[in-house]
XYZ file of C-alpha atoms in Angstrom:
575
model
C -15.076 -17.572 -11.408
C -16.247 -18.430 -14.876
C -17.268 -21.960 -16.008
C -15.502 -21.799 -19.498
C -17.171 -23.562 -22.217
C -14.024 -26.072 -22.826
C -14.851 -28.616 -20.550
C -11.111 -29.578 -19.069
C -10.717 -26.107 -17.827
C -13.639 -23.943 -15.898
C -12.270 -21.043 -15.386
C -12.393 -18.575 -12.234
C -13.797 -15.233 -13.115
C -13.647 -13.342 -10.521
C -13.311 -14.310 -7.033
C -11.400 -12.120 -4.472
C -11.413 -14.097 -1.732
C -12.035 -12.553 1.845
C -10.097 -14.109 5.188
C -13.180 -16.023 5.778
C -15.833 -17.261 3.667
C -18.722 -19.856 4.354
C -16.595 -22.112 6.630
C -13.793 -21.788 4.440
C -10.812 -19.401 4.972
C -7.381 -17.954 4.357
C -4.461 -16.851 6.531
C -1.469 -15.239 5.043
C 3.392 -13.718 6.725
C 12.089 -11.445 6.716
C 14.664 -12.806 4.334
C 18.144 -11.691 4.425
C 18.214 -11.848 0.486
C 14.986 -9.714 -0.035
C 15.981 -7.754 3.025
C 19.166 -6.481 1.040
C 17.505 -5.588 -1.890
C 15.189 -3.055 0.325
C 18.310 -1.156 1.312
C 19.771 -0.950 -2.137
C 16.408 0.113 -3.666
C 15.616 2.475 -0.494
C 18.649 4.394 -0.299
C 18.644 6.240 -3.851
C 14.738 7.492 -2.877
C 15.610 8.892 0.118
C 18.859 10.897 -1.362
C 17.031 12.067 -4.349
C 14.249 14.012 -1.867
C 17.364 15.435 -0.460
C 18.511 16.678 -3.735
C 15.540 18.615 -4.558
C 15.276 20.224 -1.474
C 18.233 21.787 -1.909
C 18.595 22.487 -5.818
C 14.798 24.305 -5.747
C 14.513 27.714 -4.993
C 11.229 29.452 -6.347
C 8.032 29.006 -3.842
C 6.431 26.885 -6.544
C 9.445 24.365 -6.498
C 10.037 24.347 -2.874
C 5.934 23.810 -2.282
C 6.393 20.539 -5.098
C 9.186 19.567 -3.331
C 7.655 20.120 0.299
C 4.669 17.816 -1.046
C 7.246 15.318 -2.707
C 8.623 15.236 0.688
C 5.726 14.280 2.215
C 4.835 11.643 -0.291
C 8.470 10.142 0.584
C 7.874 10.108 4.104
C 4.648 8.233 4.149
C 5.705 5.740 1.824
C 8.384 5.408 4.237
C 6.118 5.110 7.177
C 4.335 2.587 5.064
C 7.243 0.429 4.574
C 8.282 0.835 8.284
C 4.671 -0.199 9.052
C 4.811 -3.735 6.824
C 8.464 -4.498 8.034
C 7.225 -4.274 11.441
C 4.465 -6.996 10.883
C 7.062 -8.866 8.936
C 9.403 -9.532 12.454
C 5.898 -10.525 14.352
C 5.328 -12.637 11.651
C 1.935 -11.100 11.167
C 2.267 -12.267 7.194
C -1.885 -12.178 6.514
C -1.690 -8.566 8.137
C 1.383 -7.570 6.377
C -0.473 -9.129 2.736
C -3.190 -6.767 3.101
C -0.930 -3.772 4.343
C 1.388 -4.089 1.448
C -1.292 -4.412 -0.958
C -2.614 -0.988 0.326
C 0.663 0.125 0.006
C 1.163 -0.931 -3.167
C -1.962 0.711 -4.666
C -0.662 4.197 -2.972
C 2.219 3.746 -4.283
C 1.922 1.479 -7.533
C 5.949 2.532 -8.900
C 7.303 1.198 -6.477
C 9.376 -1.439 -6.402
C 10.107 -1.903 -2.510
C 7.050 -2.349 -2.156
C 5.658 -5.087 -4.435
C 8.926 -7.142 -2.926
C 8.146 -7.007 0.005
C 4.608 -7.723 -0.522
C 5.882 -10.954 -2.520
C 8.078 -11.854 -0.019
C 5.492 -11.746 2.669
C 2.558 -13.743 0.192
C 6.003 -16.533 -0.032
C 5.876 -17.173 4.004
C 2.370 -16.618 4.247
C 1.907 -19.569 1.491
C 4.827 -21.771 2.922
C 2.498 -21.975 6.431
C -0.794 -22.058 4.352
C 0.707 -25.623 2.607
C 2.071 -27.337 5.672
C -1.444 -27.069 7.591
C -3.190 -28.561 4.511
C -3.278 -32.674 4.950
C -3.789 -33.411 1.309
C -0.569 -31.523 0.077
C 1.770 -33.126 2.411
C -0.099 -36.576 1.145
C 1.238 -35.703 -2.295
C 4.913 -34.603 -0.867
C 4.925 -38.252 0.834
C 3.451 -40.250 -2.620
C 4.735 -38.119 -5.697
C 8.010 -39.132 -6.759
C 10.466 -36.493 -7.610
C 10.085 -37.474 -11.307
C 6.123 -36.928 -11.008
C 6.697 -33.287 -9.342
C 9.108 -32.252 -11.993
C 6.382 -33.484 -14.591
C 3.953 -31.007 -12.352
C 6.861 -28.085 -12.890
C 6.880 -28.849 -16.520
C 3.059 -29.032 -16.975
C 2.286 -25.461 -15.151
C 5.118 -23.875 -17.224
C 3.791 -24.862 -20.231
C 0.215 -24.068 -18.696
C 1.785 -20.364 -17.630
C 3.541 -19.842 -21.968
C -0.187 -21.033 -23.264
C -2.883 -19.128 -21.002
C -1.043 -16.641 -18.814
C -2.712 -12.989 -19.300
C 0.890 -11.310 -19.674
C 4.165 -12.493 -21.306
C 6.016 -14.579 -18.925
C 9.529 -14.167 -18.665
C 11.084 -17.543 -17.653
C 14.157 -15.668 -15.626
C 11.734 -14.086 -13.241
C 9.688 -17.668 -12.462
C 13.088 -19.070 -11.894
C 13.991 -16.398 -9.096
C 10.986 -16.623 -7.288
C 10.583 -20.015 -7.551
C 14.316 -19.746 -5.844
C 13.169 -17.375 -3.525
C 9.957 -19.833 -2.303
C 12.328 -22.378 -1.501
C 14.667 -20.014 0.329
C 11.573 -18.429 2.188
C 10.693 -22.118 3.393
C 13.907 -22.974 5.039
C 13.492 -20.315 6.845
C 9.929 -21.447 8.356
C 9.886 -23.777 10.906
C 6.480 -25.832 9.373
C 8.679 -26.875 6.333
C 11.782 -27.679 8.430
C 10.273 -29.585 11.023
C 8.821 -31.545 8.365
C 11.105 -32.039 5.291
C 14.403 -31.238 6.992
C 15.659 -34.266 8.359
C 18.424 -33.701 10.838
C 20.559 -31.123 9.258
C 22.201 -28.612 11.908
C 20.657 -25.111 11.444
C 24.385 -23.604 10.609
C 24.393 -25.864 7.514
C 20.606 -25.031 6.669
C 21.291 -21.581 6.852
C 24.088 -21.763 4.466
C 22.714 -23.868 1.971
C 19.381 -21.149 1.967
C 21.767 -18.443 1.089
C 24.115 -20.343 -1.289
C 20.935 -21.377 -3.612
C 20.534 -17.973 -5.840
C 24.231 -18.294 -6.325
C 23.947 -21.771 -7.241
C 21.252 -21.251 -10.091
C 22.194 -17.589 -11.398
C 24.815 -18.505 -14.269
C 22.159 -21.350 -15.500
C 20.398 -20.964 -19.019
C 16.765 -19.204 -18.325
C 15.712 -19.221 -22.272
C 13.019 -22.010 -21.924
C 10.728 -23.412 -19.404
C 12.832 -26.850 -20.215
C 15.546 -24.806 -18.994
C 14.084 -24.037 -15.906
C 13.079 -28.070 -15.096
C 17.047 -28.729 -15.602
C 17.987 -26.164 -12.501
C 15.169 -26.947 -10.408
C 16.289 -31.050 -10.915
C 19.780 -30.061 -9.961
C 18.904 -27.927 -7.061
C 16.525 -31.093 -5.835
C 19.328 -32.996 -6.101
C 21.442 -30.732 -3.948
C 18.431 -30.206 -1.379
C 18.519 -33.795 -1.038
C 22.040 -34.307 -0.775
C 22.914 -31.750 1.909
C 20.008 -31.776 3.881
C 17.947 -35.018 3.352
C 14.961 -32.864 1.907
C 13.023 -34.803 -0.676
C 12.796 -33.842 -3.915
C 9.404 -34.147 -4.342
C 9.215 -31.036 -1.626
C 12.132 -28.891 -3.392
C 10.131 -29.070 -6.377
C 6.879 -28.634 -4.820
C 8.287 -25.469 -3.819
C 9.447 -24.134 -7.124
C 6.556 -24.803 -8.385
C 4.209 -22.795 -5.807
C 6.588 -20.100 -6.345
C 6.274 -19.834 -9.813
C 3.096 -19.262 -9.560
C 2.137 -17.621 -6.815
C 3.987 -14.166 -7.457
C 2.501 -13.626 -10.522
C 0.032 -11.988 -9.133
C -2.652 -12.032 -6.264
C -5.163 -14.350 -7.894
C -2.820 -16.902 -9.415
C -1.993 -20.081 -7.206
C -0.959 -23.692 -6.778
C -4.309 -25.756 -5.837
C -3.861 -28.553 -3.445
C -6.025 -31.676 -3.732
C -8.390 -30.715 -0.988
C -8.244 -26.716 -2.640
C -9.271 -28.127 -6.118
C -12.143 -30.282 -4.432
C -12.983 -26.930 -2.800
C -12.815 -24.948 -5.353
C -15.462 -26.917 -7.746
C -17.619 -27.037 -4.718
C -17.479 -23.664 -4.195
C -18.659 -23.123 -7.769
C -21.490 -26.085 -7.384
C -22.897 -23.891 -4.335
C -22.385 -27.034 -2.198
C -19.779 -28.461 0.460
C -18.848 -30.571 3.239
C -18.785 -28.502 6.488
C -21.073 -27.277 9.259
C -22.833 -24.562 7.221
C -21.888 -21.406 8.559
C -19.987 -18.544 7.293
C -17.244 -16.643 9.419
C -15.293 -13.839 9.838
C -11.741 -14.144 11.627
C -11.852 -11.747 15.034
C -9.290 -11.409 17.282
C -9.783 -14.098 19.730
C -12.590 -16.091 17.941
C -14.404 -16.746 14.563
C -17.593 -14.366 14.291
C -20.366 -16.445 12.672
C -22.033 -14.207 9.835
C -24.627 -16.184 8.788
C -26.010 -19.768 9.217
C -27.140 -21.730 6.092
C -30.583 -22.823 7.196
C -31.421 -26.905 7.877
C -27.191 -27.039 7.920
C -25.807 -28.697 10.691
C -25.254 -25.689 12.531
C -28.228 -24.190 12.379
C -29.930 -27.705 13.685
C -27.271 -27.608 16.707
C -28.871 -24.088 17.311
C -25.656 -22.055 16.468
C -27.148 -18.347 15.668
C -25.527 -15.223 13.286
C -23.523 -13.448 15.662
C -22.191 -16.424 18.204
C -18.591 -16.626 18.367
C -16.520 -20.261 18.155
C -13.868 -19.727 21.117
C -12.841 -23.269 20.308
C -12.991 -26.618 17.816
C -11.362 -29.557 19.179
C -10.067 -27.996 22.378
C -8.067 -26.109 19.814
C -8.613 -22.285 21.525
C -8.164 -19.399 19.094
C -7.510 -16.940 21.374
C -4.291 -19.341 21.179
C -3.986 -19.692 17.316
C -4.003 -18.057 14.184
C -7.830 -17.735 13.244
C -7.378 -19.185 10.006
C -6.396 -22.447 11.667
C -9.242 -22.403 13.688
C -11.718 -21.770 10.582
C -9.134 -24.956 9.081
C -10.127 -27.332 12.031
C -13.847 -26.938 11.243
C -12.988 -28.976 7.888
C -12.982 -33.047 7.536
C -14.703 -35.641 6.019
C -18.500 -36.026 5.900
C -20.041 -38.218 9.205
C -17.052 -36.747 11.000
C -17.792 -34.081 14.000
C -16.750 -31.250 15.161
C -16.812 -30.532 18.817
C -17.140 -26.694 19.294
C -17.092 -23.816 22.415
C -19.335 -21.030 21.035
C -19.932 -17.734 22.885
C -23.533 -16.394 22.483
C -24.023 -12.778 22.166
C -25.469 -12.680 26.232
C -21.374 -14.306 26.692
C -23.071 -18.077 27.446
C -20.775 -20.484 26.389
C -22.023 -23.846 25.594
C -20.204 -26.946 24.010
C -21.801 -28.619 21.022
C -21.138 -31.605 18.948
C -21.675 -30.552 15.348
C -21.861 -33.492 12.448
C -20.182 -32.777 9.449
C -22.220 -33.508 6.374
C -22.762 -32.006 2.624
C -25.005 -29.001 2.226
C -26.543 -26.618 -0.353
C -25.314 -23.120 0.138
C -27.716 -20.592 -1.221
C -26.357 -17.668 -2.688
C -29.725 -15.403 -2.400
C -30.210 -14.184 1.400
C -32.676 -12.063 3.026
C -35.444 -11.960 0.152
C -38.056 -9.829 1.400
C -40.129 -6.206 0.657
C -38.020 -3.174 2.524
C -40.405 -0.527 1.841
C -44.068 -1.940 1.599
C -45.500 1.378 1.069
C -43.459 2.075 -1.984
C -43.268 -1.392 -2.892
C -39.616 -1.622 -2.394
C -37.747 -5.277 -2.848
C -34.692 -6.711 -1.623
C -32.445 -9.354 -1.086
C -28.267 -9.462 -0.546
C -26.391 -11.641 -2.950
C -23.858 -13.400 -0.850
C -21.329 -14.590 -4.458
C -22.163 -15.716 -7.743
C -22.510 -19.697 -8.450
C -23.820 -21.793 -10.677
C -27.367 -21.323 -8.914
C -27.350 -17.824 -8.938
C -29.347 -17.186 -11.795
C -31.756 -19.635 -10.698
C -32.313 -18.706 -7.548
C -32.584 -14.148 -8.348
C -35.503 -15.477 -10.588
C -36.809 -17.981 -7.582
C -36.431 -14.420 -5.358
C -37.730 -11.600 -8.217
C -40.996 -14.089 -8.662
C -41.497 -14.145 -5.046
C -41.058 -10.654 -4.596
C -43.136 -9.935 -7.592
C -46.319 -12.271 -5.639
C -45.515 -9.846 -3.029
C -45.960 -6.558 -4.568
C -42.610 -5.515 -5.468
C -42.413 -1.903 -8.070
C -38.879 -1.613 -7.732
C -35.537 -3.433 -6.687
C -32.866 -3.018 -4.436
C -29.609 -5.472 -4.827
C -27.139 -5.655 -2.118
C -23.887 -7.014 -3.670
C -21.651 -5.711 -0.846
C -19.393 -8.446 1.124
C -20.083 -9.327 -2.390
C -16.103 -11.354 -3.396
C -17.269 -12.231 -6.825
C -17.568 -16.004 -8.709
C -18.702 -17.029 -11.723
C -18.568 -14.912 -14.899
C -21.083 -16.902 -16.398
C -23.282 -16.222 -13.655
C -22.499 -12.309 -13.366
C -23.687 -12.240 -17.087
C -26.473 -14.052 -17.163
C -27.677 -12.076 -14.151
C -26.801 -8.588 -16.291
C -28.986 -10.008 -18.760
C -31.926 -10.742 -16.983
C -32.264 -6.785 -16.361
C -30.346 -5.597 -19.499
C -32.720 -5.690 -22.342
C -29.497 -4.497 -24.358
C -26.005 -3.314 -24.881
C -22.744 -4.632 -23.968
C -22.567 -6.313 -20.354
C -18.835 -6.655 -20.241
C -15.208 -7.418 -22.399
C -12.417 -9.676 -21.611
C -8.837 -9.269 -23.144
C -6.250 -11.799 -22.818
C -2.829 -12.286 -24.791
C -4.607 -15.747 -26.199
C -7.193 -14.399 -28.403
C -9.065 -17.482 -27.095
C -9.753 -15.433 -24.098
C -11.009 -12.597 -26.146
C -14.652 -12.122 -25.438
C -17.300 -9.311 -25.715
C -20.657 -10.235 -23.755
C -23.959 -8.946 -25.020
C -27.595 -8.933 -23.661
C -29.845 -10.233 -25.889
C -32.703 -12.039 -23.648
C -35.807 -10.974 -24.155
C -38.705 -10.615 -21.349
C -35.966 -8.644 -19.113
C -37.577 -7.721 -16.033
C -37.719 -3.858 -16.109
C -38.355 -2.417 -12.890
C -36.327 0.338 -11.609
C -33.500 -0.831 -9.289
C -30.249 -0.193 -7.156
C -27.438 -2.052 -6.702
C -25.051 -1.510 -3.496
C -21.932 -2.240 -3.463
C -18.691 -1.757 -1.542
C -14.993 -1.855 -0.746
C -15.316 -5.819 -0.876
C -17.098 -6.028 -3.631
C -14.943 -7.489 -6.062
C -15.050 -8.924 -9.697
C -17.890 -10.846 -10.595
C -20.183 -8.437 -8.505
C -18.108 -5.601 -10.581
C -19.228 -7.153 -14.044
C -22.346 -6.549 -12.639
C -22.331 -3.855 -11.315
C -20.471 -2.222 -13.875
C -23.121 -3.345 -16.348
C -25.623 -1.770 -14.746
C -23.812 1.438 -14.449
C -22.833 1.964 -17.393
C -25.698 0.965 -19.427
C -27.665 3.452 -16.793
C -30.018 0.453 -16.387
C -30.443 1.468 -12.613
C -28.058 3.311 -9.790
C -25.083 2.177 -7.959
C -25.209 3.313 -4.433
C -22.723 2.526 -1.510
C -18.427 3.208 -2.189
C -15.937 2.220 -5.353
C -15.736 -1.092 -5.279
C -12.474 -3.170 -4.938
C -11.247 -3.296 -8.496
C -10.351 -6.716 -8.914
C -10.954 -6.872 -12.656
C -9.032 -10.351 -14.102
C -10.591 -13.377 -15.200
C -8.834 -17.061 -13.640
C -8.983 -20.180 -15.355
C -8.912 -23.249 -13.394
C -6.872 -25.903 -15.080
C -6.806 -29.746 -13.885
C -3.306 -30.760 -13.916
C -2.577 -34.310 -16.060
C 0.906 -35.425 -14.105
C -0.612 -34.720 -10.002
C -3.912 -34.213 -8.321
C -3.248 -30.519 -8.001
C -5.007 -27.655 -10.194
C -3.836 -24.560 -10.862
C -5.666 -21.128 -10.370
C -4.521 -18.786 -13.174
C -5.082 -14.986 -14.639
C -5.523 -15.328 -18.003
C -7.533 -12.049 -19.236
C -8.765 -8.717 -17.900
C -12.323 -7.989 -17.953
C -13.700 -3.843 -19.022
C -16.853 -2.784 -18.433
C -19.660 -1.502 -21.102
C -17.741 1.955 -21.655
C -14.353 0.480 -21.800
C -13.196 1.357 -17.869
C -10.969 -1.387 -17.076
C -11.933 -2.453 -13.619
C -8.228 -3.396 -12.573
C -7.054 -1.170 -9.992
C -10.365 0.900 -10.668
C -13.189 -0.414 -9.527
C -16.969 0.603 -9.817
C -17.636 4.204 -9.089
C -20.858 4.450 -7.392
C -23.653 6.923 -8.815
C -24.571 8.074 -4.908
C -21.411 7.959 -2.677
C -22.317 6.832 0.905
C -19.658 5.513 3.669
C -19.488 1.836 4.649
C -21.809 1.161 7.362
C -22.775 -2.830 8.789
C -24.907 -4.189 6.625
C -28.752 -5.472 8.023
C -29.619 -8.378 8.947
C -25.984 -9.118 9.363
C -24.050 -9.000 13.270
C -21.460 -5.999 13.720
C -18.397 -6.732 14.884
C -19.830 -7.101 18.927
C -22.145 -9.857 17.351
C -25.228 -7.476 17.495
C -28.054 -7.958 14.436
C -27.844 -4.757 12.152
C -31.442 -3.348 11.781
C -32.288 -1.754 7.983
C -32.648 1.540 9.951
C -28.892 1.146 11.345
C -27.719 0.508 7.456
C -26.798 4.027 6.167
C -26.537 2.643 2.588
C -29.423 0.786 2.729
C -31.606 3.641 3.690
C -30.217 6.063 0.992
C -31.199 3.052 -1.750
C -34.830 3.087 0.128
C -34.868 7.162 -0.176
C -33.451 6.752 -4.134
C -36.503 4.868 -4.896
C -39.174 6.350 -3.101
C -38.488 9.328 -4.910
C-alpha cells in the first residue's frame, strides 16, 4: 500500500493479502448463466485437439500435437478440479485454484469466468458476515447507494489502471446480483417472503432485462441499475439500497484481484493496517483445517498477557467451534469493539486445552520480528520483516543500530510470508541500502500515477546483505526486493516471488462511509521487468522450507538449522 502524497486518497501499493493476517482474515466460493457459457466456450477446444490429431501426419506434427494434447487435457483436469469445489461450495479453495489455473493457462477464457464467478459468491458471503455493511443496507437510502454507484464509476473513468469499458461493469455488476440470489446469506436477509420459483425466475430474467439498455456512459449504467432496483423491489420486496449495493461490489470487484468495495469496518481496517495499529487480541493466524494456527503473538498484546504462545491453536471463540465453521468466520469472531472480550478454547502444542477470557483493546503491531545475530562468528544479522507500514522504516533503523551495537558485518533480510504494504515504505527502505540508481517505476493510464523512484540518501548503510524471499512474497516486498536485485546491491535467495506487481489507491467515498480499493498503475523494477505475473527471480534458488522461529503446520517452533533457506543465506555470507 502506498500513502500517496494527495491527502484524500492514500493509496495501497502493494498488499496481497494472505487468508489470515494479524487477527485479520479472508474467506472466499455454480450459476446456470456462467455455467452455459463454460459449455459454449469448452466445446470448440476440445474439437479443435481432435482436428489436429487427425490432419497431422509427420512425427514432428503428431509429437506437437501429442504435447498439445496433453496441454488440453490438464487444463481440462484443471477446470474439472475448480468445478468440483464450486458444487461443495469450497469458493476460497476454488479462488486460489482458479488463479493457479489461470496463470497456467493465462488465454483462457473458461477459466478467468469461472474464477470471477467463484470471487462473486465468495464476496456475496464475505458482505453478509460483516455488521457494518448490512448497517449501511438498513440506513442508506436507495438514492444515497445510487450516488455510491455513480461516485465509484466516475472514480473507476478517472484512476482505473486500464480503460474501462462501461458494457463489461454493467454485466458483472448483473452477474453479482444474480450470484446473490442464489446464496442463501443474501436471501435470508434481503428477500422478504418471495417463493423460491419466483426468485429463481426473476435471477434468470435480469441479463435479459438490462441487455438492449444504452451502455455508452457510466450515467447510463445508474439508469439500468435504478430500474432493475425498482424491479428487485417490486417482485421480491428486496430493497434497493441492497440491489444497488450489489452492482456496485460487482463492478468492482472483477476488475481484477486487488480491486474491491470497502465496507465501513474494512476502511477502518484498512488505515489501521497502514498505521501498524488495531483493535484485536494481538495475534496473527493462519486458517487450518479444524482451527486457527497462531503464528506469532505481538508482545504486551492481550494475548500474549493471557499466556497464548506461537503455535497454540483456537478450537473455539464464543462457543463458536471451527471444526464446525468456515475458518475465516472464526478469525471474524475474534473482532469487536475495544473493552469487549473474547472468550477462547485454545489447544497447546502438548493438546491441553484451556479456556481464556481475552480483552479486546488497541495495540501497536511491529513490523520488525526476530532481530538478532545468526552467525556470531561471522558476524551475521537478522531479522524477518513481517509487511511494510508506516513504521517500517523506523523501526529497520531501530533493528540495523541494534544489530550494529552487537557486532553485525553483514545482513540477512527475511521478507518471506512477506504480503507487501506501503510503497512509500518499500522505497524508503531501498534507499536506506541503495546509495544509487533507480529503486522502482510505476505506469498508470493517468500520467498522475506516472512515477520513477530514485535513491538519493546519503549515509546508506553498506554492508553486504541477503534478502529471502518466497512464493508469498508479494508487491511491496517485490519493490524491494527487486531493487536490490537489480541494482546487485546484495543477493536474493529463497524462490520467485508471487508477482503481484500493481499499485491500489484507496479512495474515501463522498456519498457513503465505504472506500474503495483500486488498481491504478503497475509498478517495474530497476531494469524494466514488470513484476506482474513475473515476480522476483531469486539469485540462489532454494525450495520453500518453514521459516525459524515460526511453528510448522503441527504447531512445532522451526529452529534456524531446520530453515533450508535460511542456512544457504548464512553459507552465502560466510563465504
Amino acid at each position: 500500500m502506498e500513502l500517496s502524497s494527495r491527502v484524500h486518497r492514500p493509496a495501497c501499493c502493494c498488499s496481497r493479502q494472505p487468508i489470515t493476517h494479524r487477527g485479520s482474515s479472508l474467506v472466499r466460493g455454480l450459476s446456470g448463466t456462467w455455467l452455459a457459457v463454460l459449455t459454449l466456450v469448452a466445446l470448440p477446444l476440445a474439437t479443435a485437439s481432435v482436428a489436429r490429431a487427425h490432419t497431422s501426419n509427420s512425427p514432428a506434427a503428431e509429437a506437437n500435437a501429442a504435447a498439445s494434447d496433453h496441454t488440453q487435457a490438464t487444463r481440462d483436469q484443471s477446470l474439472a478440479a475448480g468445478l468440483e469445489l464450486e458444487r461443495a461450495q469450497q469458493w476460497g479453495d476454488a479462488i486460489d485454484h482458479y488463479e493457479s489455473a489461470s496463470r497456467a493457462f493465462p488465454e483462457d477464457r473458461v477459466l478467468y469466468q469461472r474464477l470471477l464467478i467463484s470471487r462473486l459468491h465468495f464476496d456475496v458471503k464475505r458482505r453478509y458476515d460483516d455488521k457494518t455493511y448490512l448497517t449501511s443496507i438498513r440506513e442508506l437510502s436507495t438514492s444515497q447507494a445510487l450516488d455510491l454507484y455513480s461516485e465509484i464509476l466516475a472514480n473507476l473513468q478517472t484512476h482505473y489502471v486500464d480503460t474501462i469499458e462501461w458494457s463489461r461493469v454493467l454485466l458483472h455488476g448483473t452477474a453479482a446480483l444474480e450470484v446473490a440470489l442464489t446464496e442463501e446469506a443474501f436471501v435470508n436477509r434481503v428477500v422478504s417472503s418471495a417463493p423460491p420459483e419466483r426468485i429463481e425466475a426473476f435471477r434468470q430474467a435480469i441479463h435479459h432485462r438490462v441487455a438492449d439498455r444504452s451502455t455508452q456512459s457510466r450515467f447510463d449504467l445508474r439508469a439500468t441499475v435504478n430500474v432493475v432496483a425498482k424491479a428487485a423491489h417490486d417482485e421480491l420486496g428486496i430493497s434497493g439500497t441492497a440491489t444497488v449495493l450489489e452492482y456496485v461490489s460487482g463492478a468492482v470487484s472483477t476488475l481484477d484481484p486487488y480491486t474491491r468495495l470497502l465496507s465501513p469496518g474494512q476502511l477502518d481496517e484498512m488505515f489501521s493496517t497502514i498505521e501498524g495499529n488495531f483493535v484485536g487480541l494481538g495475534v496473527e493466524l493462519k486458517a487450518a483445517e479444524d482451527c486457527l494456527l497462531i503464528l506469532s503473538v505481538i508482545p504486551n498484546g492481550p494475548a500474549a498477557e493471557a499466556g497464548i504462545m506461537a503455535g497454540d491453536r483456537i478450537l473455539a471463540v464464543d462457543a463458536t467451534r471451527a471444526d464446525e465453521h468456515d475458518p475465516d468466520h472464526i478469525a471474524d469472531l475474534l473482532r469487536g469493539p475495544e473493552g469487549t472480550t473474547a472468550e477462547l478454547l485454545v489447544e497447546s502444542t502438548n493438546h491441553q486445552q484451556r479456556t481464556l477470557s481475552v480483552v479486546r483493546r488497541r495495540v501497536d503491531v511491529p513490523c520488525v520480528e526476530n532481530i538478532h545475530i545468526v552467525d556470531q562468528a561471522n558476524g551475521i544479522g537478522y531479522f524477518r520483516l513481517t509487511n511494510f507500514q508506516k513504521t517500517t522504516p523506523r523501526e529497520i533503523e531501530q533493528a540495523l543500530w541494534s544489530l550494529h551495537r552487537q557486532g553485525m558485518r553483514s545482513l540477512v533480510m527475511d521478507l518471506r510470508d512477506n504480503p507487501g504494504g506501503l510503497l512509500s515504505a518499500a522505497v524508503e527502505v531501498a534507499d536506506r541500502f541503495i546509495p544509487e540508481g533507480r529503486i522502482v517505476t510505476t505506469r498508470g493510464r493517468n500520467a498522475r500515477e506516472n512515477f520513477d523512484y530514485a535513491a538519493h540518501r546519503a549515509n546508506t548503510w553498506d554492508v553486504p546483505m541477503v534478502v529471502l524471499i518466497d512464493r508469498n512474497s508479494a508487491s511491496a516486498s517485490e519493490i524491494f526486493s527487486g531493487a536490490i536485485h537489480d541494482s546487485q546491491r546484495g543477493a536474493v535467495i529463497g524462490e520467485t516471488s508471487y508477482g503481484k506487481g500493481s499499485v491500489q489507491g484507496i479512495f474515501r467515498m463522498q456519498a457513503a462511509t465505504f472506500g474503495l480499493c483500486l488498481t491504478t498503475a503497475k509498478f517495474y523494477s530497476p531494469s524494466g521487468r514488470a513484476i506482474s505475473l513475473n515476480g522476483v527471480e531469486p539469485n540462489i534458488v532454494v525450495p520453500r522450507t518453514y521459516i525459524a522461529a515460526r511453528p510448522d503446520d503441527n504447531g512445532r517452533l522451526v529452529t534456524e538449522l531446520d530453515d533450508a533457506v535460511l542456512q544457504k543465506s548464512i553459507e552465502y555470507l560466510a563465504r
